[in-house]
């Protein structure tokens, strides 16, 4: 119950976190589908060797990889000179 009381003022942030986690999971689960489409259509199928199709799918996959590898820096990882921390409770 204490957690619910603490989170009461941060409902939007909690909803945003869960929405972004859902988007991340959907993107990661769709990668195998895109890879199979590249092989089945762009390499073996009707558009075999079509540079436009393969380039488009490569950019889609690259977008997923860049989005997946981006991580925000934590507050303590700035490159500024470190300052002494308070030794509070």
N, CA, C and O atoms as a DFTB+ gen file, in Angstrom:
356 C
 N C O
     1  1       0.817      -1.193       0.000
     2  2       0.000       0.000       0.000
     3  2       0.863       1.260       0.000
     4  3       0.468       2.289      -0.548
     5  1       2.038       1.174       0.616
     6  2       2.908       2.340       0.658
     7  2       3.375       2.706      -0.752
     8  3       3.489       3.884      -1.088
     9  1       3.639       1.702      -1.563
    10  2       4.066       1.951      -2.939
    11  2       2.970       2.667      -3.715
    12  3       3.255       3.592      -4.476
    13  1       1.730       2.252      -3.535
    14  2       0.616       2.896      -4.228
    15  2       0.506       4.354      -3.785
    16  3       0.259       5.235      -4.608
    17  1       0.684       4.607      -2.520
    18  2       0.608       5.973      -2.009
    19  2       1.743       6.825      -2.589
    20  3       1.526       7.992      -2.917
    21  1       2.936       6.265      -2.718
    22  2       4.058       7.008      -3.271
    23  2       3.893       7.278      -4.768
    24  3       4.330       8.315      -5.267
    25  1       3.269       6.355      -5.473
    26  2       3.120       6.479      -6.922
    27  2       1.890       7.294      -7.327
    28  3       1.692       7.552      -8.515
    29  1       1.077       7.696      -6.384
    30  2      -0.169       8.384      -6.691
    31  2       0.058       9.637      -7.531
    32  3      -0.748       9.926      -8.415
    33  1       1.095      10.366      -7.290
    34  2       1.369      11.586      -8.049
    35  2       2.075      11.352      -9.367
    36  3       2.329      12.307     -10.102
    37  1       2.399      10.118      -9.688
    38  2       3.172       9.812     -10.901
    39  2       2.438       8.835     -11.814
    40  3       3.057       7.959     -12.417
    41  1       1.147       8.983     -11.913
    42  2       0.356       8.043     -12.719
    43  2       0.736       8.129     -14.188
    44  3       0.865       7.101     -14.853
    45  1       0.918       9.350     -14.707
    46  2       1.269       9.490     -16.128
    47  2       2.598       8.820     -16.452
    48  3       2.729       8.163     -17.485
    49  1       3.577       8.982     -15.580
    50  2       4.885       8.391     -15.817
    51  2       4.821       6.868     -15.782
    52  3       5.470       6.201     -16.587
    53  1       4.047       6.319     -14.862
    54  2       3.918       4.865     -14.769
    55  2       3.237       4.312     -16.012
    56  3       3.652       3.283     -16.546
    57  1       2.192       4.994     -16.472
    58  2       1.503       4.557     -17.688
    59  2       2.443       4.665     -18.885
    60  3       2.442       3.789     -19.751
    61  1       3.244       5.724     -18.944
    62  2       4.190       5.887     -20.056
    63  2       5.241       4.782     -20.050
    64  3       5.619       4.279     -21.108
    65  1       5.712       4.404     -18.874
    66  2       6.709       3.327     -18.784
    67  2       6.124       2.021     -19.297
    68  3       6.764       1.316     -20.076
    69  1       4.909       1.694     -18.864
    70  2       4.304       0.448     -19.330
    71  2       4.004       0.482     -20.825
    72  3       4.131      -0.538     -21.502
    73  1       3.609       1.635     -21.345
    74  2       3.355       1.744     -22.789
    75  2       4.648       1.562     -23.576
    76  3       4.657       0.880     -24.601
    77  1       5.741       2.166     -23.108
    78  2       7.012       2.017     -23.808
    79  2       7.552       0.591     -23.714
    80  3       8.171       0.097     -24.657
    81  1       7.323      -0.064     -22.591
    82  2       7.724      -1.471     -22.481
    83  2       6.928      -2.348     -23.444
    84  3       7.466      -3.298     -24.013
    85  1       5.656      -2.032     -23.625
    86  2       4.836      -2.776     -24.583
    87  2       5.352      -2.566     -26.005
    88  3       5.451      -3.517     -26.779
    89  1       5.677      -1.332     -26.343
    90  2       6.212      -1.050     -27.685
    91  2       7.539      -1.772     -27.896
    92  3       7.779      -2.329     -28.968
    93  1       8.400      -1.766     -26.883
    94  2       9.681      -2.464     -26.996
    95  2       9.475      -3.956     -27.208
    96  3      10.145      -4.555     -28.049
    97  1       8.565      -4.563     -26.464
    98  2       8.308      -5.995     -26.620
    99  2       7.755      -6.306     -28.011
   100  3       8.154      -7.290     -28.632
   101  1       6.838      -5.471     -28.499
   102  2       6.287      -5.703     -29.836
   103  2       7.358      -5.573     -30.918
   104  3       7.364      -6.343     -31.878
   105  1       8.250      -4.617     -30.769
   106  2       9.327      -4.455     -31.750
   107  2      10.276      -5.650     -31.736
   108  3      10.679      -6.141     -32.791
   109  1      10.628      -6.111     -30.550
   110  2      11.532      -7.255     -30.468
   111  2      10.884      -8.526     -31.000
   112  3      11.566      -9.371     -31.580
   113  1       9.578      -8.670     -30.810
   114  2       8.905      -9.860     -31.316
   115  2       8.667      -9.801     -32.820
   116  3       8.461     -10.839     -33.448
   117  1       8.691      -8.608     -33.407
   118  2       8.472      -8.510     -34.851
   119  2       9.749      -8.693     -35.662
   120  3       9.673      -8.885     -36.876
   121  1      10.911      -8.640     -35.034
   122  2      12.164      -8.800     -35.777
   123  2      12.268     -10.125     -36.526
   124  3      12.679     -10.115     -37.687
   125  1      11.920     -11.263     -35.930
   126  2      11.995     -12.508     -36.705
   127  2      11.088     -12.513     -37.936
   128  3      11.425     -13.113     -38.957
   129  1       9.943     -11.847     -37.838
   130  2       9.042     -11.774     -38.990
   131  2       9.698     -10.996     -40.126
   132  3       9.610     -11.393     -41.288
   133  1      10.355      -9.885     -39.789
   134  2      11.039      -9.113     -40.827
   135  2      12.203      -9.889     -41.419
   136  3      12.433      -9.827     -42.627
   137  1      12.931     -10.611     -40.600
   138  2      14.050     -11.409     -41.122
   139  2      13.555     -12.502     -42.060
   140  3      14.168     -12.757     -43.097
   141  1      12.451     -13.148     -41.700
   142  2      11.921     -14.187     -42.580
   143  2      11.387     -13.588     -43.874
   144  3      11.471     -14.220     -44.927
   145  1      10.837     -12.374     -43.809
   146  2      10.365     -11.722     -45.031
   147  2      11.532     -11.385     -45.945
   148  3      11.419     -11.494     -47.166
   149  1      12.637     -10.983     -45.368
   150  2      13.821     -10.690     -46.189
   151  2      14.280     -11.942     -46.914
   152  3      14.591     -11.897     -48.105
   153  1      14.323     -13.051     -46.205
   154  2      14.797     -14.290     -46.828
   155  2      13.773     -14.837     -47.808
   156  3      14.126     -15.187     -48.933
   157  1      12.514     -14.917     -47.404
   158  2      11.490     -15.544     -48.241
   159  2      11.142     -14.718     -49.468
   160  3      10.912     -15.280     -50.539
   161  1      11.098     -13.405     -49.339
   162  2      10.677     -12.567     -50.461
   163  2      11.878     -11.974     -51.185
   164  3      11.957     -12.035     -52.412
   165  1      12.809     -11.405     -50.435
   166  2      13.909     -10.668     -51.052
   167  2      15.038     -11.514     -51.556
   168  3      15.756     -11.083     -52.458
   169  1      15.237     -12.704     -51.019
   170  2      16.356     -13.539     -51.440
   171  2      15.881     -14.693     -52.311
   172  3      16.488     -14.981     -53.343
   173  1      14.802     -15.357     -51.909
   174  2      14.353     -16.551     -52.601
   175  2      13.122     -16.292     -53.474
   176  3      12.991     -16.884     -54.545
   177  1      12.227     -15.420     -53.029
   178  2      10.911     -15.273     -53.647
   179  2      10.867     -14.422     -54.890
   180  3      11.821     -14.341     -55.663
   181  1       9.707     -13.782     -55.055
   182  2       9.413     -13.060     -56.291
   183  2      10.281     -11.819     -56.484
   184  3      10.541     -11.417     -57.618
   185  1      10.721     -11.226     -55.415
   186  2      11.554     -10.033     -55.530
   187  2      13.026     -10.348     -55.279
   188  3      13.749      -9.532     -54.709
   189  1      13.459     -11.507     -55.695
   190  2      14.841     -11.935     -55.452
   191  2      15.808     -10.963     -56.102
   192  3      15.757     -10.722     -57.308
   193  1      16.682     -10.417     -55.288
   194  2      17.690      -9.503     -55.786
   195  2      17.212      -8.075     -55.964
   196  3      17.978      -7.235     -56.435
   197  1      15.969      -7.769     -55.602
   198  2      15.450      -6.409     -55.732
   199  2      16.121      -5.525     -54.682
   200  3      15.840      -5.646     -53.490
   201  1      16.996      -4.648     -55.125
   202  2      17.779      -3.822     -54.203
   203  2      16.898      -2.855     -53.426
   204  3      17.197      -2.547     -52.272
   205  1      15.831      -2.375     -54.025
   206  2      14.938      -1.453     -53.333
   207  2      14.252      -2.106     -52.149
   208  3      14.177      -1.532     -51.063
   209  1      13.751      -3.314     -52.371
   210  2      13.072      -4.040     -51.300
   211  2      14.047      -4.406     -50.184
   212  3      13.750      -4.224     -49.004
   213  1      15.197      -4.917     -50.565
   214  2      16.188      -5.303     -49.562
   215  2      16.702      -4.096     -48.797
   216  3      16.938      -4.182     -47.591
   217  1      16.878      -2.974     -49.482
   218  2      17.315      -1.752     -48.802
   219  2      16.276      -1.239     -47.824
   220  3      16.607      -0.799     -46.723
   221  1      15.005      -1.300     -48.239
   222  2      13.923      -0.876     -47.345
   223  2      13.874      -1.744     -46.097
   224  3      13.776      -1.228     -44.984
   225  1      13.941      -3.038     -46.273
   226  2      13.887      -3.942     -45.124
   227  2      15.130      -3.791     -44.250
   228  3      15.049      -3.938     -43.031
   229  1      16.272      -3.500     -44.859
   230  2      17.487      -3.278     -44.077
   231  2      17.349      -2.026     -43.211
   232  3      17.795      -2.012     -42.064
   233  1      16.732      -0.978     -43.755
   234  2      16.515       0.232     -42.958
   235  2      15.530      -0.004     -41.823
   236  3      15.696       0.543     -40.733
   237  1      14.507      -0.811     -42.071
   238  2      13.555      -1.145     -41.003
   239  2      14.269      -1.895     -39.890
   240  3      14.099      -1.575     -38.714
   241  1      15.059      -2.883     -40.252
   242  2      15.798      -3.645     -39.245
   243  2      16.798      -2.750     -38.509
   244  3      16.965      -2.875     -37.296
   245  1      17.458      -1.854     -39.234
   246  2      18.401      -0.938     -38.611
   247  2      17.695      -0.031     -37.609
   248  3      18.226       0.252     -36.535
   249  1      16.500       0.420     -37.965
   250  2      15.723       1.248     -37.046
   251  2      15.393       0.516     -35.762
   252  3      15.457       1.097     -34.679
   253  1      15.035      -0.773     -35.875
   254  2      14.761      -1.555     -34.679
   255  2      16.016      -1.714     -33.832
   256  3      15.958      -1.640     -32.605
   257  1      17.151      -1.933     -34.490
   258  2      18.399      -2.127     -33.741
   259  2      18.834      -0.853     -33.038
   260  3      19.276      -0.904     -31.891
   261  1      18.717       0.283     -33.700
   262  2      19.096       1.546     -33.078
   263  2      18.170       1.848     -31.915
   264  3      18.625       2.268     -30.851
   265  1      16.886       1.641     -32.106
   266  2      15.935       1.878     -31.024
   267  2      16.160       0.952     -29.853
   268  3      15.921       1.329     -28.705
   269  1      16.605      -0.226     -30.120
   270  2      16.828      -1.205     -29.059
   271  2      18.117      -0.914     -28.298
   272  3      18.186      -1.149     -27.092
   273  1      19.140      -0.406     -28.987
   274  2      20.424      -0.200     -28.327
   275  2      20.482       1.109     -27.565
   276  3      21.375       1.292     -26.739
   277  1      19.553       2.029     -27.818
   278  2      19.585       3.303     -27.128
   279  2      19.114       3.120     -25.700
   280  3      18.034       2.585     -25.448
   281  1      19.923       3.563     -24.789
   282  2      19.578       3.512     -23.371
   283  2      19.886       4.872     -22.765
   284  3      20.973       5.405     -22.990
   285  1      18.973       5.443     -22.013
   286  2      19.282       6.723     -21.371
   287  2      20.355       6.546     -20.311
   288  3      20.423       5.514     -19.643
   289  1      21.183       7.554     -20.165
   290  2      22.229       7.492     -19.153
   291  2      21.607       7.669     -17.775
   292  3      20.632       8.400     -17.604
   293  1      22.180       6.999     -16.819
   294  2      21.702       7.179     -15.458
   295  2      22.216       8.510     -14.933
   296  3      23.134       9.096     -15.506
   297  1      21.637       8.978     -13.863
   298  2      21.996      10.286     -13.337
   299  2      23.445      10.347     -12.884
   300  3      24.063      11.407     -12.975
   301  1      23.998       9.269     -12.409
   302  2      25.351       9.273     -11.892
   303  2      26.425       9.099     -12.939
   304  3      27.606       9.078     -12.591
   305  1      26.070       8.971     -14.211
   306  2      27.075       8.666     -15.223
   307  2      27.456       9.877     -16.066
   308  3      27.914       9.711     -17.196
   309  1      27.280      11.081     -15.552
   310  2      27.668      12.256     -16.330
   311  2      29.190      12.356     -16.375
   312  3      29.877      11.775     -15.534
   313  1      29.707      13.076     -17.334
   314  2      31.147      13.169     -17.513
   315  2      31.746      14.336     -16.727
   316  3      32.954      14.569     -16.788
   317  1      30.925      15.054     -16.006
   318  2      31.452      16.144     -15.199
   319  2      32.280      15.592     -14.049
   320  3      32.182      14.418     -13.692
   321  1      33.100      16.473     -13.478
   322  2      33.922      16.060     -12.346
   323  2      33.011      15.624     -11.202
   324  3      32.007      16.271     -10.903
   325  1      33.373      14.546     -10.590
   326  2      32.526      14.053      -9.516
   327  2      32.648      14.939      -8.297
   328  3      33.726      15.445      -7.986
   329  1      31.562      15.117      -7.625
   330  2      31.554      15.926      -6.423
   331  2      31.195      15.036      -5.250
   332  3      30.561      13.996      -5.430
   333  1      31.584      15.422      -4.077
   334  2      31.290      14.574      -2.921
   335  2      29.787      14.442      -2.709
   336  3      29.034      15.406      -2.848
   337  1      29.378      13.251      -2.375
   338  2      27.958      12.999      -2.159
   339  2      27.621      13.187      -0.697
   340  3      28.454      12.979       0.185
   341  1      26.400      13.578      -0.459
   342  2      25.932      13.754       0.917
   343  2      25.764      12.397       1.566
   344  3      25.364      11.433       0.913
   345  1      26.060      12.325       2.816
   346  2      25.906      11.067       3.545
   347  2      24.663      11.146       4.414
   348  3      24.733      11.013       5.636
   349  1      23.526      11.363       3.770
   350  2      22.265      11.472       4.488
   351  2      21.787      10.136       5.001
   352  3      22.522       9.149       4.973
   353  1      20.590      10.106       5.456
   354  2      20.039       8.880       6.046
   355  2      19.793       7.825       5.030
   356  3      19.331       6.736       5.369
